[in-house]
Coordinates of C-alpha atoms in Angstrom, one line a residue:
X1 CA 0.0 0.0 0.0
X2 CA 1.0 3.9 -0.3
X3 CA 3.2 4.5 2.7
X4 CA 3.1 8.6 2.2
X5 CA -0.5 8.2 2.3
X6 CA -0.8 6.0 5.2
X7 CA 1.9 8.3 6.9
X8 CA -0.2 11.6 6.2
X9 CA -3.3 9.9 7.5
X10 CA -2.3 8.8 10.9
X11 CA -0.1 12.0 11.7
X12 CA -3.5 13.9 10.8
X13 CA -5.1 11.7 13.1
X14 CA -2.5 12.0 15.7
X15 CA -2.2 15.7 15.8
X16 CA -6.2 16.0 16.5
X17 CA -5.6 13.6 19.2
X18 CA -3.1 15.5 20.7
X19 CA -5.0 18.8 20.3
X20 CA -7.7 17.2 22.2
X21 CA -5.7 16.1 25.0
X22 CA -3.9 19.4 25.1
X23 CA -7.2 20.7 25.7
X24 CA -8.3 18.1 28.3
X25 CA -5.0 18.6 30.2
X26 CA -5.3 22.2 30.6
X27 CA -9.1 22.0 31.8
X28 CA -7.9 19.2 34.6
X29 CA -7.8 20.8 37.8
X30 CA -8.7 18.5 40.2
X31 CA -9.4 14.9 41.0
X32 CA -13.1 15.3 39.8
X33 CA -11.8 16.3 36.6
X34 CA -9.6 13.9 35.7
X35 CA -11.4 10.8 37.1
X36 CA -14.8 11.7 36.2
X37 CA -14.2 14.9 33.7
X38 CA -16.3 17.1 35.7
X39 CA -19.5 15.3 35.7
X40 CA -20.5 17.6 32.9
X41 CA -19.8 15.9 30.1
X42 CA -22.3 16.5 26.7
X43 CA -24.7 13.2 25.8
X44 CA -23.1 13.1 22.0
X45 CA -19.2 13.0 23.8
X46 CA -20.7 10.7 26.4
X47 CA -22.8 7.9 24.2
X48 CA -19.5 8.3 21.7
X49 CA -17.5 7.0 24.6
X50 CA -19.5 4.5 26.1
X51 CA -19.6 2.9 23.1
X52 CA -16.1 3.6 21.6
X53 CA -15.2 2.0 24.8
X54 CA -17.5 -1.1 24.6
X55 CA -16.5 -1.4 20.7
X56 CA -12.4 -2.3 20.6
X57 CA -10.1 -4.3 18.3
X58 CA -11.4 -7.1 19.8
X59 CA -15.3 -6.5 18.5
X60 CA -13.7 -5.9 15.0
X61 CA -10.6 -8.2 14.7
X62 CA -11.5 -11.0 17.2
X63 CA -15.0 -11.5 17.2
X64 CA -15.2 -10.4 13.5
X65 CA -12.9 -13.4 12.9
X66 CA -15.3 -15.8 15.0
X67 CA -17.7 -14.4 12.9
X68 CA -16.4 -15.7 9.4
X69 CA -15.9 -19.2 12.0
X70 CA -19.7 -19.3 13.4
X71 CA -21.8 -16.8 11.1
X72 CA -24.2 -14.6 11.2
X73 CA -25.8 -16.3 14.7
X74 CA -23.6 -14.2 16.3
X75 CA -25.7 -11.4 15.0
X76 CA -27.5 -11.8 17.8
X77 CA -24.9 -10.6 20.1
X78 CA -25.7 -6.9 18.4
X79 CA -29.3 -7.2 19.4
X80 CA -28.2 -7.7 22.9
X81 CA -25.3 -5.1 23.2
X82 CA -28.3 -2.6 22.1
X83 CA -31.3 -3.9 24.2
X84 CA -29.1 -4.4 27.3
X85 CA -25.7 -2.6 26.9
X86 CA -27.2 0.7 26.1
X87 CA -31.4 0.9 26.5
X88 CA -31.3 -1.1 30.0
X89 CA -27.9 0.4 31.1
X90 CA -28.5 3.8 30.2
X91 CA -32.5 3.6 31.8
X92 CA -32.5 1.2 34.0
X93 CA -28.8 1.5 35.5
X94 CA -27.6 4.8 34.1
X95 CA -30.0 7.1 35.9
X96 CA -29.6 5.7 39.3
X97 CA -26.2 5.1 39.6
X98 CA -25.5 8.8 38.3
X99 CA -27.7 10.3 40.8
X100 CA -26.3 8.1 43.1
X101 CA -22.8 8.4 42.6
X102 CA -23.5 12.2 42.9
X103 CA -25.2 11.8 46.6
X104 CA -22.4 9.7 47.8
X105 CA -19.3 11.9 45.9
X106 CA -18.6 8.3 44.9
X107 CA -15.5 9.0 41.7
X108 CA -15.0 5.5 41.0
X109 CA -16.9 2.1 40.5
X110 CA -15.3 0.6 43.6
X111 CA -15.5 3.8 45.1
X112 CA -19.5 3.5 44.4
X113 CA -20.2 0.2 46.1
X114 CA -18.0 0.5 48.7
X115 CA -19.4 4.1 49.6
X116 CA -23.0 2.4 49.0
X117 CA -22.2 -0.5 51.4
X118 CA -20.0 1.7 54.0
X119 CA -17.2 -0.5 53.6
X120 CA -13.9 0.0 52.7
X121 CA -12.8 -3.6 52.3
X122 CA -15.3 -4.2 49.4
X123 CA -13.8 -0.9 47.7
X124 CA -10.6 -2.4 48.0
X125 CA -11.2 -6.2 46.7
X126 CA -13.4 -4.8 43.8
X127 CA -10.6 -2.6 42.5
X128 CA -7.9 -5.7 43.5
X129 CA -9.8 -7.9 41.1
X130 CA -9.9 -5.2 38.8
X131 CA -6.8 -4.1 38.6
X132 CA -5.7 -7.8 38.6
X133 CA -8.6 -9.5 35.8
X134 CA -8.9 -6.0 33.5
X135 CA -4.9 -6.5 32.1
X136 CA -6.2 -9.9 30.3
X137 CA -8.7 -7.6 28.3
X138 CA -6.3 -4.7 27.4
X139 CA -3.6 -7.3 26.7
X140 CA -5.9 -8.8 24.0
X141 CA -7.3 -5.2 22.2
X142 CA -3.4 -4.1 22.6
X143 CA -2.8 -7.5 20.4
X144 CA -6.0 -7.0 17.8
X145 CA -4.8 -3.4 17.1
X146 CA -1.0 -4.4 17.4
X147 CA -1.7 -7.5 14.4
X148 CA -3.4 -5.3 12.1
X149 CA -0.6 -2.7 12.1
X150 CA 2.3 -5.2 11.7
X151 CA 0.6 -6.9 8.6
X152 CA -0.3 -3.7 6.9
X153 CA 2.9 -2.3 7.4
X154 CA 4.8 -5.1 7.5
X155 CA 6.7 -4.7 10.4
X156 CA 7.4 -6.9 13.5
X157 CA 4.6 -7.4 15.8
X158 CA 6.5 -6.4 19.1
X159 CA 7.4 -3.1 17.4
X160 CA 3.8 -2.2 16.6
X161 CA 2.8 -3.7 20.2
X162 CA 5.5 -0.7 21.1
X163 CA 4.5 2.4 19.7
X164 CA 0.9 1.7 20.0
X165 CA 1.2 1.3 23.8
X166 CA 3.6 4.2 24.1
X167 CA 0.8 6.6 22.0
X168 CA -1.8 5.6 24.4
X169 CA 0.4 5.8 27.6
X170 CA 1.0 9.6 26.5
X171 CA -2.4 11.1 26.4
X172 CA -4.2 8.9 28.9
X173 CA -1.7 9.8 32.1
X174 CA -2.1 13.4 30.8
X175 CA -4.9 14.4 30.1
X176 CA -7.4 12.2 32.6
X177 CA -10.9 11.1 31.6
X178 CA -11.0 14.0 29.9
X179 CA -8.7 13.1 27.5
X180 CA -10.1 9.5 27.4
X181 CA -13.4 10.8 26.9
X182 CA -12.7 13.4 24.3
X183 CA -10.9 11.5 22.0
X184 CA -13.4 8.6 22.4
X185 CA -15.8 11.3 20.9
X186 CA -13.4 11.6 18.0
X187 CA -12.4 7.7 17.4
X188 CA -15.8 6.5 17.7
X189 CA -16.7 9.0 14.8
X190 CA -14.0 7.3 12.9
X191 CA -14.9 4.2 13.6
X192 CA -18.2 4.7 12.3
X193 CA -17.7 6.3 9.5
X194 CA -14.6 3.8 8.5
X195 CA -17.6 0.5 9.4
X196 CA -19.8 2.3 7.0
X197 CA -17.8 2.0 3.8
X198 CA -16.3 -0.9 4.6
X199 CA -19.7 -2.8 4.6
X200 CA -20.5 -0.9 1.3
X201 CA -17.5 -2.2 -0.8
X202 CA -17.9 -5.2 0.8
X203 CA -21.5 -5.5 -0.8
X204 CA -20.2 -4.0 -3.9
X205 CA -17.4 -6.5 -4.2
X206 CA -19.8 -9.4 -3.9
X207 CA -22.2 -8.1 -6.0
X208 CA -24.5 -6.7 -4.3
X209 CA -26.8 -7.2 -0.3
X210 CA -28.8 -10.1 -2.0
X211 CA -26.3 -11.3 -4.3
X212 CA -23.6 -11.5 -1.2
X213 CA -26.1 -13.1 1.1
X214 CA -26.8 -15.4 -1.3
X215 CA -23.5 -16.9 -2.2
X216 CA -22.9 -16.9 1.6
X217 CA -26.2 -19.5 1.8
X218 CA -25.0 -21.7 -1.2
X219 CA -22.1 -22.3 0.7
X220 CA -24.0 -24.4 3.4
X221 CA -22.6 -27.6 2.6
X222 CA -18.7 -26.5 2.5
X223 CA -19.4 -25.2 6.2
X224 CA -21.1 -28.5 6.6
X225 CA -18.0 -30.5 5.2
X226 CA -15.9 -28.5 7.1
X227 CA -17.2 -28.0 10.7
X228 CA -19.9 -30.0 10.8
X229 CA -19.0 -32.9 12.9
X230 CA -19.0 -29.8 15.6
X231 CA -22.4 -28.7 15.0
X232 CA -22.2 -25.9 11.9
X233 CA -25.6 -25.9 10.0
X234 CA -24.7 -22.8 7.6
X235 CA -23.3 -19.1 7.7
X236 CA -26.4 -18.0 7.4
X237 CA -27.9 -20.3 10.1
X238 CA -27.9 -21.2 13.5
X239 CA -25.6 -24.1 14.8
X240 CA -27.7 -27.4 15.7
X241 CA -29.0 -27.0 18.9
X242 CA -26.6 -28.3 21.9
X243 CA -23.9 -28.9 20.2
X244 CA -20.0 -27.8 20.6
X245 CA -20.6 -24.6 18.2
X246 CA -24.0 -23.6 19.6
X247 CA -22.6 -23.9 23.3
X248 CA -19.6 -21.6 22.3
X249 CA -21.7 -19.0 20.4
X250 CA -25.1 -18.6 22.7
X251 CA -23.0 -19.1 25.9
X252 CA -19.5 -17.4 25.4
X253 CA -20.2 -14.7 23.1
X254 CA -23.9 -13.8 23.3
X255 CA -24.1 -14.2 26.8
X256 CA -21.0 -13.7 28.0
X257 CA -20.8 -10.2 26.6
X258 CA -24.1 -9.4 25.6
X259 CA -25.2 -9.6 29.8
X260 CA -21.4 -8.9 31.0
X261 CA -21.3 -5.4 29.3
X262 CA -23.7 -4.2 32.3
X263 CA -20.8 -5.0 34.7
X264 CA -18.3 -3.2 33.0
X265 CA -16.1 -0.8 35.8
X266 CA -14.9 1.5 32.6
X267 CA -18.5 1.8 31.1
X268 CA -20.5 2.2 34.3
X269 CA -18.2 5.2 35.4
X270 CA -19.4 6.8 32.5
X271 CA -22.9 7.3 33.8
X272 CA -21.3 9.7 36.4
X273 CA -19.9 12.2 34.1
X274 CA -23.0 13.7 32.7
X275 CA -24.8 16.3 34.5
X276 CA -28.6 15.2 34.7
X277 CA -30.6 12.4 33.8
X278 CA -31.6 14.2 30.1
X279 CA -28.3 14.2 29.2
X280 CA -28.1 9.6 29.5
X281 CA -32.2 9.9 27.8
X282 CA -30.5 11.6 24.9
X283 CA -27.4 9.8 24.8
X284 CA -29.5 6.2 24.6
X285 CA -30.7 6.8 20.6
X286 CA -26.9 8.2 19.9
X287 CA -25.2 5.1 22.0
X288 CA -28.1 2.7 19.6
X289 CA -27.0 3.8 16.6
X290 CA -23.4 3.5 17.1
X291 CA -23.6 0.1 18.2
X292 CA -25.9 -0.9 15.7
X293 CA -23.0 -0.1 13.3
X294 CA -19.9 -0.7 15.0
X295 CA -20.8 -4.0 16.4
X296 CA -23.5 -5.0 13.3
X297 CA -20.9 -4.7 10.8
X298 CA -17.6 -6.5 11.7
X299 CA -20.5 -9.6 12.5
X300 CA -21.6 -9.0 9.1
X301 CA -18.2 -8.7 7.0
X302 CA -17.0 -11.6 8.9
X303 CA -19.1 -14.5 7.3
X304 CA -19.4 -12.1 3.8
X305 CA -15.2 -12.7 4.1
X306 CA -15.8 -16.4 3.3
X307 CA -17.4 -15.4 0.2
X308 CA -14.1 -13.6 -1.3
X309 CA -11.5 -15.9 0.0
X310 CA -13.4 -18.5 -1.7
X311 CA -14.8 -17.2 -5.2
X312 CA -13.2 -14.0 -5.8
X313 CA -9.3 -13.6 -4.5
X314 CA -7.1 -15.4 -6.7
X315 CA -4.5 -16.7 -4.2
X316 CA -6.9 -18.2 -1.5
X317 CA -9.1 -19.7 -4.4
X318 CA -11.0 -22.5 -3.1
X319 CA -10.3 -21.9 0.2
X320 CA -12.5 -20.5 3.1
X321 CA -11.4 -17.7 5.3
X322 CA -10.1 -19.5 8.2
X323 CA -8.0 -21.9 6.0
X324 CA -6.8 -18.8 4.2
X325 CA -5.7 -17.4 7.2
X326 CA -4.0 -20.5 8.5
X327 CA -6.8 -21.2 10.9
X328 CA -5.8 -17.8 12.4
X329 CA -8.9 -16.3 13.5
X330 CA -7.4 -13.0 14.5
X331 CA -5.7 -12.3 10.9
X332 CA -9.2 -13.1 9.0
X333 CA -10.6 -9.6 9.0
X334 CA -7.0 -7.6 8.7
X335 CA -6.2 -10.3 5.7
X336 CA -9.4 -9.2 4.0
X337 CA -9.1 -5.8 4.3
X338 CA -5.2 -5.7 2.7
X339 CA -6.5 -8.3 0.0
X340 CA -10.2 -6.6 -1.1
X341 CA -10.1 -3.2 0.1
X342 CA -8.4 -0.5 -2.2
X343 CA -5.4 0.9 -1.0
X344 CA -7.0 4.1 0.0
X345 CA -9.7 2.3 2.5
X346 CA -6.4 0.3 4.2
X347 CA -5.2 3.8 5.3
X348 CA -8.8 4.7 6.7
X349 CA -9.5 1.5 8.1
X350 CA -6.1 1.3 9.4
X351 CA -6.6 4.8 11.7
X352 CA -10.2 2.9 12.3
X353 CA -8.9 0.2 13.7
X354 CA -6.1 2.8 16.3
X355 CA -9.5 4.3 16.9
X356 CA -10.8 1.6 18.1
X357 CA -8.0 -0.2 20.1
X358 CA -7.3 3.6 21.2
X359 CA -10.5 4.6 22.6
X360 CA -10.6 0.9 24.6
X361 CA -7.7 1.1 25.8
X362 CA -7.3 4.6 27.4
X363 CA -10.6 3.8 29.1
X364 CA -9.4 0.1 30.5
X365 CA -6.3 2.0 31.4
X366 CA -7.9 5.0 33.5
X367 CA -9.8 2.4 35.7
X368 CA -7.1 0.2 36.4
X369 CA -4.8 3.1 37.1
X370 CA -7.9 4.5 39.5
X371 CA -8.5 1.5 41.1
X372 CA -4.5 0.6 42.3
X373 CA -4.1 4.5 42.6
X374 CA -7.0 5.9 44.5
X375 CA -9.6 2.8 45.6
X376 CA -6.7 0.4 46.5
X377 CA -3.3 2.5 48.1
X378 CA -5.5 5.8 49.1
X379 CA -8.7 4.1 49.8
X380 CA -8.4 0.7 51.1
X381 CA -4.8 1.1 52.5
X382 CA -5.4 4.5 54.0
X383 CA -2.4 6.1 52.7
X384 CA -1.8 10.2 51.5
X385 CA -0.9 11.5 48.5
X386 CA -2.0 13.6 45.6
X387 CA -4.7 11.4 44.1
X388 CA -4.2 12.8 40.4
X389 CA -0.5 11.4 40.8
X390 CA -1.6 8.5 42.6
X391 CA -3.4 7.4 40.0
X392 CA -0.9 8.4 37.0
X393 CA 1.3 6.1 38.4
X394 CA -1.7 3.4 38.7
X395 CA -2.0 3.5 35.0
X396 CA 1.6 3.5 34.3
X397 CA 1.8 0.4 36.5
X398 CA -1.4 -0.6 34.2
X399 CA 0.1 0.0 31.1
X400 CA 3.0 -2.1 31.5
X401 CA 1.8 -4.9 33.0
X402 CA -1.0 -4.8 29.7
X403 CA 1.9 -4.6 27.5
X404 CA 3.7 -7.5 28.5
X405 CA 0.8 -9.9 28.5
X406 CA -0.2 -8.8 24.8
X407 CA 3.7 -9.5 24.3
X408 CA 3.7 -13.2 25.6
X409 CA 0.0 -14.3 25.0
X410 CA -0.3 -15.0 21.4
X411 CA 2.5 -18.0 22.0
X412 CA 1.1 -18.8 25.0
X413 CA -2.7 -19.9 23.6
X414 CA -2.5 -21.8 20.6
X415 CA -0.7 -19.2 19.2
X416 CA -3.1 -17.0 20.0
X417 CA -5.8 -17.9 17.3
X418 CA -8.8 -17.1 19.5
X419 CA -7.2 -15.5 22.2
X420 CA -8.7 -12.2 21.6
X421 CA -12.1 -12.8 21.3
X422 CA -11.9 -15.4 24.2
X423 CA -10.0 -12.7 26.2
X424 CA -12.7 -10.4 26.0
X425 CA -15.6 -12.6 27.1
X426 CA -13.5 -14.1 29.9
X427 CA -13.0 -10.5 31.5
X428 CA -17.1 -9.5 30.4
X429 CA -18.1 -13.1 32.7
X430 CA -16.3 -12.3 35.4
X431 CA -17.2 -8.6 35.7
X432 CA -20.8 -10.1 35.6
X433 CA -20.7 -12.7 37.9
X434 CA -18.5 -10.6 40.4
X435 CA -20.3 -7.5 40.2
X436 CA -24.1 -7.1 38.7
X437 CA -25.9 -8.7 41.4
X438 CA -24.4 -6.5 44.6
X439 CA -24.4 -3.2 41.4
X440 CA -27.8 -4.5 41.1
X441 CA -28.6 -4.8 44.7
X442 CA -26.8 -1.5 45.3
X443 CA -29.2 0.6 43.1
X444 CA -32.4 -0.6 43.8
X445 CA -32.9 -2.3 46.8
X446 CA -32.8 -0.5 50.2
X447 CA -32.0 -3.5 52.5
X448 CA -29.1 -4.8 50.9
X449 CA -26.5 -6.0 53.3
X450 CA -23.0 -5.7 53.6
X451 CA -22.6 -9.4 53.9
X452 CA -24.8 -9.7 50.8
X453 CA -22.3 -7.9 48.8
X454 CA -19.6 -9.7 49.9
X455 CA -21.4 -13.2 49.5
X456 CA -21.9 -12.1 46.1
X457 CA -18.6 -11.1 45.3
X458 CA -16.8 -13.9 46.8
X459 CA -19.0 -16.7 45.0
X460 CA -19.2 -15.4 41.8
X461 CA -15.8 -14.3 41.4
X462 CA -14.6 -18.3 42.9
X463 CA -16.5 -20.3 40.7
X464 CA -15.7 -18.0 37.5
X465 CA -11.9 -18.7 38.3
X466 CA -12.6 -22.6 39.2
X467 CA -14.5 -22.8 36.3
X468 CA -11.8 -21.2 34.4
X469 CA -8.7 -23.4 35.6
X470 CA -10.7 -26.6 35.9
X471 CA -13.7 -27.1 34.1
X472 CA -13.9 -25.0 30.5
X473 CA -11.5 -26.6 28.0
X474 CA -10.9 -23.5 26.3
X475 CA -8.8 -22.0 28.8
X476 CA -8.1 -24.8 31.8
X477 CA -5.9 -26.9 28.7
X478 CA -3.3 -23.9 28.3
X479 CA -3.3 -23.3 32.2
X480 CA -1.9 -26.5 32.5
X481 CA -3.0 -26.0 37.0
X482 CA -5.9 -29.1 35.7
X483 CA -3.0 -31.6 33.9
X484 CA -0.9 -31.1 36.9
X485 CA -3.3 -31.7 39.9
X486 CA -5.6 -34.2 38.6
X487 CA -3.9 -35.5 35.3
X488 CA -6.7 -34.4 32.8
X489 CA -7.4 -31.2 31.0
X490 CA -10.7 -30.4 32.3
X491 CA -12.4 -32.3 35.1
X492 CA -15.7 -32.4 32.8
X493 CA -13.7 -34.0 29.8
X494 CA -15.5 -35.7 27.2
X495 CA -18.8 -34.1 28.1
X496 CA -20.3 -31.1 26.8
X497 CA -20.0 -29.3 30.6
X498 CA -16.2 -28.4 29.5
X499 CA -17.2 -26.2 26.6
X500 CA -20.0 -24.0 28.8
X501 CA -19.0 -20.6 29.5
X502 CA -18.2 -19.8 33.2
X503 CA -20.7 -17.1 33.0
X504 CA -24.0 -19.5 32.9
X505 CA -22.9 -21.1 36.4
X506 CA -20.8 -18.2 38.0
X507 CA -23.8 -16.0 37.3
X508 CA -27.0 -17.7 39.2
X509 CA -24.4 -18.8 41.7
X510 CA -23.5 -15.2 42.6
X511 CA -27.1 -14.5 42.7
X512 CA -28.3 -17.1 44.9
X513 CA -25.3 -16.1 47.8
X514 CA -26.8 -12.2 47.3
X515 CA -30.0 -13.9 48.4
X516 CA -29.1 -16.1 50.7
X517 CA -27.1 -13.8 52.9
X518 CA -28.7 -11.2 52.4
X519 CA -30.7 -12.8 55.8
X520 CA -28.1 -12.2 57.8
X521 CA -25.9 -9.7 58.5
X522 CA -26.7 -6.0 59.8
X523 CA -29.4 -3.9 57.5
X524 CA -27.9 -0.1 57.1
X525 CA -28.9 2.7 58.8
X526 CA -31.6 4.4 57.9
X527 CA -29.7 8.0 57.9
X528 CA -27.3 5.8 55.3
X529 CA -29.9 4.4 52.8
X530 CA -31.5 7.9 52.8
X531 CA -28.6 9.3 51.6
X532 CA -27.6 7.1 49.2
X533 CA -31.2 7.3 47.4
X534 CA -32.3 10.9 48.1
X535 CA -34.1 11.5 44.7
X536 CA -32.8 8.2 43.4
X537 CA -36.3 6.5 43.5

């Protein structure tokens, strides 16, 4: 491709970023500002960022490549992300955990609950698990965005891995969540755009919406001959009910991120930056549409890639889009675009895809760096400091443990095929498991106990990591802790238990030790609760 081109876009796109964080550092004054810009953020910068944040390198480049693996069923992973990750978060969640937040000068997600539940100790071992789970998720956008530079460009992965972390690094530790937040704004505006014409050449190289879609269902039985004996029916279908495909795709990727994105730490901290509740009502139809197209799309393009690969690009002839990526999920979608894109579009998609990892990444590294900075040393410790540089040095610490998980993961897991994708819904189950039922609790019912919280906590966050090291297949093989203490891979090997997603039994487990020690345990004061809701409800 034309480096001078490629070269003119991305210092163009650089230099707006750094004129936005210029601005964001110079209106930082104090810890308000930089962990929760202000709380008066405008609804078009605040849906851009929610959703610039949910929407990473892994929605495009990870589960875009599971995509052109599983089909179009994962569609229905964009259906969720809308009706739950932004109409149920922004009106059901959004609203009282704003006004909330405000009552209890909570500036944090740990911060929130453990303000909420007068306890210290839960602020500190939601931010520990946090600052300790959240690394596995930047590790695997870092890689997504990191891939896709070094095989436009050409150039050594750890080298892109570099300079992408050290761009990031810059305008995040300076500039706050005001810098995050701004250039979320701006990225997610690429990002959309960018989304947009990629699915329109893609149509127009294929022929056309029916003439694409078409060719994609005539394919059935090459999907069949392929991955059938796993329980693929189709592109254009769902897999066969119960088996090894359908289990990965309804319970790992539409459930596992579809209900985990309500648990997010770097989303939910969001709702607190906006000045009233009008602000989140008009944000909702903004936040829709984005995700309609930045989620929609790569699930789209994905399957639609098996179409070229196969029919229409010379060299892979014959082939389907995983086989002509070397059954490397994560190069599917960064293969297509340098092989059917013009070289143009590679430019634009290229800044799309730094706009993406970009905007995720400055969020994921604001709340780690606020959780280790302020809710963990000032907070749960009870030590002084200057909480803005208390938490730059959070994020530092952040940024480099990140960076050297996204240097030694992709030999680590299979080479790391799926690791992206699977990264992301690991981190999405956990957050869920450990955190929606006491976030749930915390918000709308009065009575909830301290113990209840921790009950919650506890359990869900134990049997996500049991499930994790000794049950699902996916990730308890490469862990190796099974193999070593009981000889076998997964104690549910050979039945269909080892491929179901943490989330499905962490979940309702959490859920049932909210309830049932939420019997015990000392109910707060009534000066307390009155605090926390005063005009909540």
């Amino acid at each position: 491709m034309s480096i001078p081109l490629l070269t003119s876009v991305v210092l163009v796109y650089l230099a707006i970023v750094a004129c936005l964080t210029v601005k964001a550092y110079r209106s930082t004054t104090s810890a308000a500002d930089y962990m929760l810009a202000g709380r008066g953020i405008h609804p078009f910068v605040m849906a851009m960022s929610y959703g610039a944040t949910f929407v990473s390198t892994s929605a495009i480049i990870g589960f875009g490549g599971a995509s052109a693996v599983f089909g179009m069923s994962v569609l229905w992973l964009t259906f969720l992300t809308i009706m739950i990750g932004i109409f149920i978060a922004f009106v059901f969640f959004g609203r009282r955990t704003r006004l909330m937040g405000l009552n209890l000068e909570a500036h944090t997600f740990p911060e929130f609950l453990g303000r909420r539940f007068d306890s210290l100790g839960l602020q500190g071992l939601t931010a520990l698990l946090i600052f300790t789970a959240m690394p596995l998720y930047a590790s695997v956008v870092l890689m997504g965005g990191a891939k896709f530079i070094s095989q436009v460009l050409a150039i050594d992965y750890g080298v892109a891995l570099f300079f992408l972390t050290a761009i990031i690094a810059l305008y995040v530790i300076m500039g706050g969540l005001k810098a995050v937040m701004y250039t979320d704004a701006f990225q997610g505006s690429i990002m959309f755009s960018g989304l947009l014409v990629l699915l329109g050449v893609t149509y127009y190289k294929l022929g056309g919406v029916t003439l694409a879609h078409q060719r994609l269902s005539d394919m059935r039985e090459i999907a069949v001959q392929v991955f059938g004996a796993k329980g693929h029916t189709g592109w254009t279908a769902f897999p066969e009910l119960g088996s090894e495909y359908w289990l990965i795709v309804v319970t790992t990727i539409i459930l596992g991120v579809g209900i985990g994105v309500l648990a997010q730490p770097q989303l939910i901290v969001r709702f607190m930056t906006v000045k009233s509740n009008r602000e989140l009502n008009r944000a909702v139809l903004i936040g829709g549409i984005f995700i309609l197209v930045a989620v929609g799309v790569p699930f789209i393009v994905g399957p639609l890639s098996n179409v070229f690969f196969y029919y229409e690009n010379p060299a892979t002839q014959g082939q389907i889009a995983l086989l002509a990526a070397e059954k490397n999920v994560a190069r599917i979608i960064p293969m297509y675009i340098s092989s059917a894109m013009p070289q143009w579009f590679t430019a634009l998609f290229m800044v799309t895809l730094l706009s993406a990892a970009m905007s995720t990444l400055s969020s994921q590294f604001h709340a780690m760096g606020t959780s280790l900075g302020r809710d963990i040393y000032e907070k749960a410790l009870g030590r002084s400091g200057n909480p803005v540089l208390l938490t730059r040095i959070g994020i530092l610490f952040a940024i480099m443990l990140s960076y050297f998980l996204a240097w030694g993961l992709p030999s680590f897991f299979e080479g790391g095929t799926a690791i992206i994708a699977r990264g992301t819904a690991i981190f999405f189950g956990i957050c869920a498991a450990a955190f929606l039922p006491m976030y749930f609790g915390a918000i709308y019912f009065r009575g909830m106990t301290k113990l209840a919280a921790y009950a919650g906590f506890v359990c869900g966050t134990a049997v996500s990591f049991f499930w994790l090291f000794f049950v699902h297949l996916k990730e308890s093989k490469p862990l190796l802790l099974c193999k070593a203490l009981f000889g076998v891979d997964s104690l549910a090997m050979g039945t269909k238990w080892a491929l179901v997603d943490p989330l499905v039994i962490a979940l309702p487990a959490s859920v049932a030790a909210t309830l049932l020690f939420n019997l015990w345990g000392r109910r707060p004061s009534r000066q307390h609760v009155e605090r926390c809701f005063d005009n909540v409800s």
